[in-house]
């Protein structure tokens, strides 16, 4: 049997210094891909380079670190030029950089919303512009935008985070048919709870919590498919999709139970 041809070009992952992006970078190197791993923390990317070079962790792929802040548009555009010039065409861009700030609606701060919109939404869009410009003349390429199941519907403490992730899901739905006409595939990635430094800060129960390695395998399998939505773990996603279909009276009856410090919420 002939070995399936490795797709040409490299994978660019933003937010790869820790958590889900880091685990995905290692998984794709194991699967033989050339991965450019980006984040702001040069020291953590150097650790990742070492881990990716471990004999057990390297299935023929390689990992190249590239420090870039996704909120700096000119730096992102230069990063894309550098990858295309020095590593090769970007075959897959995984726009994963993002963060979370819990919000209590009774004392919300506009600055928290601005920060999450800057990183989660504009950070993604600033990457999309040069990546789409590079891919469309080739009529080839794949873009995966990491949103969240919390983008399906408003949940307590996630007013700012959910706003950004719902926006990303909507944006990808808009772009899918347009980019398909240009030969580019866009996918949205909606993780449930994955154990990472981001969720380590959560002080509430996280149903169906996944380990990052298992999440990265599901993520990588999704990138090898053409389905629009990559979702893991599926059980939590299905529960939240059903919740979203309920009439608002029932929806709020469920989500009210998730509010913390409920005595002052009366
Ligand atoms: N973990 C979960 O349960 C879960 C669930 C749903 C969705 N998600 C989404 O999955 C993605 C990864 O989450 P995670 O849990 O792995 O989070 P994490 O552990 O906090 O990692 C976030 C990554 O984003 C990078 N980053 C943050 N701001 C950046 C910026 N301005 N420029 C470049 N890189 C930046 C961080 O690196 P530096 O600080 O070094 O820049 C880090 O590598 C996020 O978009 C998150 O919203 C996670």
Coordinates of C-alpha atoms and ligand atoms in Angstrom, one line a residue:
X1 CA 0.0 0.0 0.0
X2 CA 1.4 3.4 -0.9
X3 CA 1.8 5.9 1.9
X4 CA -0.7 8.8 1.8
X5 CA 1.1 11.9 0.6
X6 CA 1.9 14.5 3.3
X7 CA 0.1 17.7 2.5
X8 CA 2.7 20.4 1.5
X9 CA 3.2 23.5 3.6
X10 CA 3.2 24.1 7.3
X11 CA 0.8 24.5 10.2
X12 CA 0.8 27.9 12.0
X13 CA -0.7 27.8 15.6
X14 CA -1.2 30.9 17.6
X15 CA -1.4 30.6 21.4
X16 CA 0.9 27.6 21.4
X17 CA 3.0 28.3 24.4
X18 CA 0.7 26.4 26.8
X19 CA -2.6 24.6 27.1
X20 CA -4.5 23.5 24.1
X21 CA -2.3 25.1 21.5
X22 CA 0.8 23.5 23.0
X23 CA -0.8 20.1 23.1
X24 CA -2.0 20.4 19.5
X25 CA 1.5 21.5 18.3
X26 CA 3.0 18.4 19.9
X27 CA 0.3 16.1 18.4
X28 CA 0.8 17.5 14.9
X29 CA 4.6 17.2 15.1
X30 CA 4.0 13.6 16.2
X31 CA 1.9 13.2 13.0
X32 CA 4.8 14.4 10.9
X33 CA 3.8 18.0 10.3
X34 CA 6.0 21.1 10.3
X35 CA 4.5 23.4 12.9
X36 CA 5.2 27.0 13.5
X37 CA 4.3 27.7 17.2
X38 CA 3.5 31.3 18.2
X39 CA 2.8 33.1 21.4
X40 CA 4.3 36.0 23.3
X41 CA 6.4 33.9 25.8
X42 CA 9.7 33.1 24.1
X43 CA 10.8 31.0 27.1
X44 CA 7.8 28.7 27.0
X45 CA 8.2 28.3 23.3
X46 CA 11.8 27.2 23.8
X47 CA 10.5 24.6 26.3
X48 CA 8.1 23.4 23.6
X49 CA 10.9 23.1 21.0
X50 CA 12.7 20.8 23.5
X51 CA 9.6 18.7 24.1
X52 CA 8.9 18.4 20.4
X53 CA 12.4 17.1 19.8
X54 CA 12.1 14.3 22.3
X55 CA 12.5 10.9 20.5
X56 CA 9.1 9.7 21.7
X57 CA 7.4 12.9 20.7
X58 CA 8.7 13.3 17.2
X59 CA 7.1 11.4 14.4
X60 CA 9.2 13.1 11.7
X61 CA 7.7 16.5 12.0
X62 CA 9.5 19.6 13.3
X63 CA 8.6 22.6 15.4
X64 CA 9.7 26.2 14.8
X65 CA 9.0 28.9 17.4
X66 CA 7.9 32.3 16.4
X67 CA 7.2 35.0 19.0
X68 CA 4.3 37.3 18.0
X69 CA 1.5 39.1 19.9
X70 CA -1.7 38.7 17.9
X71 CA -3.0 42.1 19.0
X72 CA -0.1 43.8 17.0
X73 CA -1.3 43.9 13.4
X74 CA 2.0 44.9 11.7
X75 CA 3.8 42.2 13.7
X76 CA 1.3 39.6 12.7
X77 CA 1.5 40.6 9.0
X78 CA 5.3 40.4 9.3
X79 CA 5.1 37.0 11.0
X80 CA 3.0 35.6 8.2
X81 CA 5.5 36.9 5.6
X82 CA 8.4 35.4 7.5
X83 CA 6.7 32.0 7.8
X84 CA 5.9 31.9 4.0
X85 CA 9.4 33.1 3.1
X86 CA 11.5 30.9 5.5
X87 CA 9.4 27.9 6.3
X88 CA 6.9 27.5 3.5
X89 CA 3.3 28.2 2.5
X90 CA 0.9 28.1 5.4
X91 CA -1.3 25.1 4.6
X92 CA -3.2 25.3 7.9
X93 CA -3.6 28.3 10.3
X94 CA -5.0 27.5 13.8
X95 CA -6.0 30.7 15.3
X96 CA -6.2 29.6 18.9
X97 CA -4.7 32.5 21.0
X98 CA -7.3 33.6 23.5
X99 CA -8.0 34.2 27.1
X100 CA -10.8 34.4 29.7
X101 CA -11.8 37.0 32.3
X102 CA -14.8 36.1 34.4
X103 CA -17.4 38.8 34.7
X104 CA -20.0 39.4 37.4
X105 CA -22.8 41.4 35.8
X106 CA -23.4 43.2 39.1
X107 CA -20.0 44.9 38.9
X108 CA -18.8 44.6 35.3
X109 CA -15.8 46.5 34.0
X110 CA -15.8 47.8 30.4
X111 CA -12.0 47.3 30.4
X112 CA -12.4 43.5 30.8
X113 CA -14.7 43.5 27.7
X114 CA -12.2 45.6 25.7
X115 CA -9.3 43.3 26.6
X116 CA -11.2 40.1 25.6
X117 CA -12.4 41.7 22.4
X118 CA -8.9 42.8 21.5
X119 CA -7.3 39.4 22.1
X120 CA -10.0 36.9 21.2
X121 CA -11.7 38.7 18.4
X122 CA -9.4 41.3 16.9
X123 CA -6.4 39.1 17.6
X124 CA -8.0 36.5 15.4
X125 CA -9.1 38.9 12.7
X126 CA -5.6 40.5 12.5
X127 CA -4.3 36.9 11.7
X128 CA -7.1 36.2 9.3
X129 CA -6.3 39.1 7.0
X130 CA -2.7 38.2 6.0
X131 CA -3.5 34.4 6.1
X132 CA -6.4 34.8 3.7
X133 CA -4.4 37.0 1.5
X134 CA -1.7 34.4 1.3
X135 CA -4.0 31.4 0.7
X136 CA -6.5 32.7 -1.8
X137 CA -4.1 33.2 -4.7
X138 CA -3.0 29.5 -4.2
X139 CA -6.7 28.5 -4.0
X140 CA -5.7 26.2 -1.1
X141 CA -5.5 26.3 2.6
X142 CA -7.3 25.6 5.9
X143 CA -8.1 28.0 8.7
X144 CA -9.3 26.8 12.1
X145 CA -10.7 29.4 14.5
X146 CA -10.9 28.4 18.2
X147 CA -14.1 29.6 19.7
X148 CA -15.9 27.7 22.5
X149 CA -19.1 25.9 23.4
X150 CA -19.7 28.9 25.7
X151 CA -20.4 30.8 22.4
X152 CA -23.7 28.8 21.9
X153 CA -25.6 30.8 24.4
X154 CA -25.1 33.3 27.3
X155 CA -23.9 31.7 30.5
X156 CA -23.3 33.3 33.9
X157 CA -19.8 34.8 34.5
X158 CA -19.1 34.6 30.7
X159 CA -20.7 37.8 29.5
X160 CA -17.5 39.0 28.0
X161 CA -15.9 35.7 27.1
X162 CA -19.1 34.3 25.6
X163 CA -19.6 37.5 23.6
X164 CA -16.2 37.1 21.9
X165 CA -16.7 33.4 21.2
X166 CA -20.3 33.8 19.9
X167 CA -18.9 36.4 17.6
X168 CA -16.2 34.1 16.3
X169 CA -18.7 31.3 15.6
X170 CA -20.9 33.8 13.7
X171 CA -17.9 35.2 11.8
X172 CA -16.8 31.7 10.7
X173 CA -20.4 30.8 9.6
X174 CA -20.3 34.0 7.4
X175 CA -16.9 33.3 6.0
X176 CA -17.3 29.6 5.2
X177 CA -19.2 29.9 1.9
X178 CA -17.2 32.9 0.7
X179 CA -13.8 31.3 1.4
X180 CA -15.0 28.0 -0.1
X181 CA -15.4 29.9 -3.4
X182 CA -11.7 30.9 -3.1
X183 CA -10.6 27.3 -2.4
X184 CA -10.0 27.9 1.3
X185 CA -11.7 25.8 4.1
X186 CA -12.6 27.5 7.4
X187 CA -13.5 25.5 10.4
X188 CA -14.7 26.6 13.9
X189 CA -13.3 24.7 16.9
X190 CA -15.6 24.6 20.0
X191 CA -13.9 23.0 22.9
X192 CA -15.8 22.2 26.1
X193 CA -13.6 22.1 29.3
X194 CA -10.0 21.1 28.7
X195 CA -7.5 21.1 31.6
X196 CA -5.1 24.0 30.9
X197 CA -3.7 27.0 32.8
X198 CA -6.8 28.9 31.7
X199 CA -9.3 26.4 33.3
X200 CA -7.0 25.7 36.3
X201 CA -8.3 29.1 37.6
X202 CA -11.9 27.9 37.6
X203 CA -13.4 27.2 41.0
X204 CA -16.6 25.5 39.8
X205 CA -17.2 21.9 38.7
X206 CA -16.3 21.4 35.0
X207 CA -18.4 18.6 33.5
X208 CA -16.6 16.1 31.2
X209 CA -13.2 17.9 31.7
X210 CA -10.7 16.6 29.1
X211 CA -7.0 16.2 29.3
X212 CA -5.1 18.4 26.8
X213 CA -3.6 15.4 25.0
X214 CA -7.0 13.8 24.3
X215 CA -8.4 17.2 23.2
X216 CA -5.4 17.6 20.9
X217 CA -6.0 14.3 19.3
X218 CA -9.7 15.1 18.7
X219 CA -8.6 18.6 17.4
X220 CA -6.0 17.1 15.0
X221 CA -8.6 14.5 13.7
X222 CA -11.0 17.4 13.0
X223 CA -8.3 19.2 11.0
X224 CA -8.0 16.1 8.9
X225 CA -11.8 16.3 8.0
X226 CA -13.8 18.9 6.2
X227 CA -16.6 19.3 8.7
X228 CA -17.3 22.9 9.7
X229 CA -17.4 22.4 13.4
X230 CA -14.7 20.6 15.4
X231 CA -16.1 19.9 18.9
X232 CA -14.9 18.0 21.9
X233 CA -16.0 16.5 24.3
X234 CA -19.2 15.9 22.3
X235 CA -21.4 15.1 25.3
X236 CA -21.0 18.6 26.8
X237 CA -21.5 20.3 23.3
X238 CA -24.8 18.3 22.7
X239 CA -26.1 19.2 26.2
X240 CA -25.4 22.9 25.6
X241 CA -26.9 22.7 22.1
X242 CA -30.1 21.3 23.5
X243 CA -30.1 23.9 26.3
X244 CA -29.9 26.6 23.6
X245 CA -33.1 25.2 21.9
X246 CA -35.2 25.6 25.1
X247 CA -37.7 28.5 25.4
X248 CA -36.1 31.3 27.3
X249 CA -38.2 30.6 30.5
X250 CA -36.6 27.2 30.7
X251 CA -33.2 28.3 29.6
X252 CA -33.0 30.9 32.4
X253 CA -34.4 28.5 34.9
X254 CA -31.3 26.3 34.2
X255 CA -28.7 29.1 33.9
X256 CA -29.9 30.9 37.1
X257 CA -28.6 27.9 39.0
X258 CA -25.1 28.6 37.7
X259 CA -24.9 32.2 39.2
X260 CA -22.4 32.4 42.0
X261 CA -23.3 34.3 45.3
X262 CA -27.0 34.0 44.5
X263 CA -28.2 35.7 47.7
X264 CA -27.2 39.1 46.3
X265 CA -28.7 38.2 42.9
X266 CA -32.3 38.2 44.2
Ligands
LIG1 N1 -9.3 25.2 28.1 C1 -10.6 25.2 27.8 O1 -11.4 24.5 28.5 C2 -11.2 25.9 26.6 C3 -12.5 25.8 26.3 C4 -13.0 26.4 25.3 C5 -12.2 27.3 24.5 N2 -10.9 27.4 24.8 C6 -10.1 28.3 23.9 O2 -9.0 27.6 23.5 C7 -7.9 28.5 23.3 C8 -6.7 28.1 24.2 O3 -7.1 28.0 25.5 P1 -6.2 27.4 26.7 O4 -7.2 26.8 27.6 O5 -5.1 26.6 26.1 O6 -5.7 28.8 27.3 P2 -4.3 29.1 28.0 O7 -3.7 28.0 28.6 O8 -4.5 30.4 28.7 O9 -3.4 29.5 26.7 C9 -3.6 30.6 25.9 C10 -2.5 30.8 24.9 O10 -2.8 32.0 24.1 C11 -1.6 32.8 24.1 N3 -1.9 34.2 24.0 C12 -2.7 34.9 24.9 N4 -2.7 36.2 24.5 C13 -2.0 36.3 23.4 C14 -1.6 37.3 22.5 N5 -2.0 38.6 22.7 N6 -0.8 37.1 21.5 C15 -0.3 35.8 21.3 N7 -0.7 34.8 22.0 C16 -1.5 35.0 23.1 C17 -0.9 32.4 25.4 O11 0.5 32.6 25.2 P3 1.4 33.8 25.8 O12 0.8 34.3 27.1 O13 2.7 33.3 25.9 O14 1.2 34.9 24.7 C18 -1.2 30.9 25.5 O15 -0.2 30.2 24.7 C19 -8.5 29.9 23.8 O16 -8.9 30.6 22.6 C20 -9.6 29.5 24.7 O17 -10.6 30.5 24.7 C21 -10.4 26.8 25.9

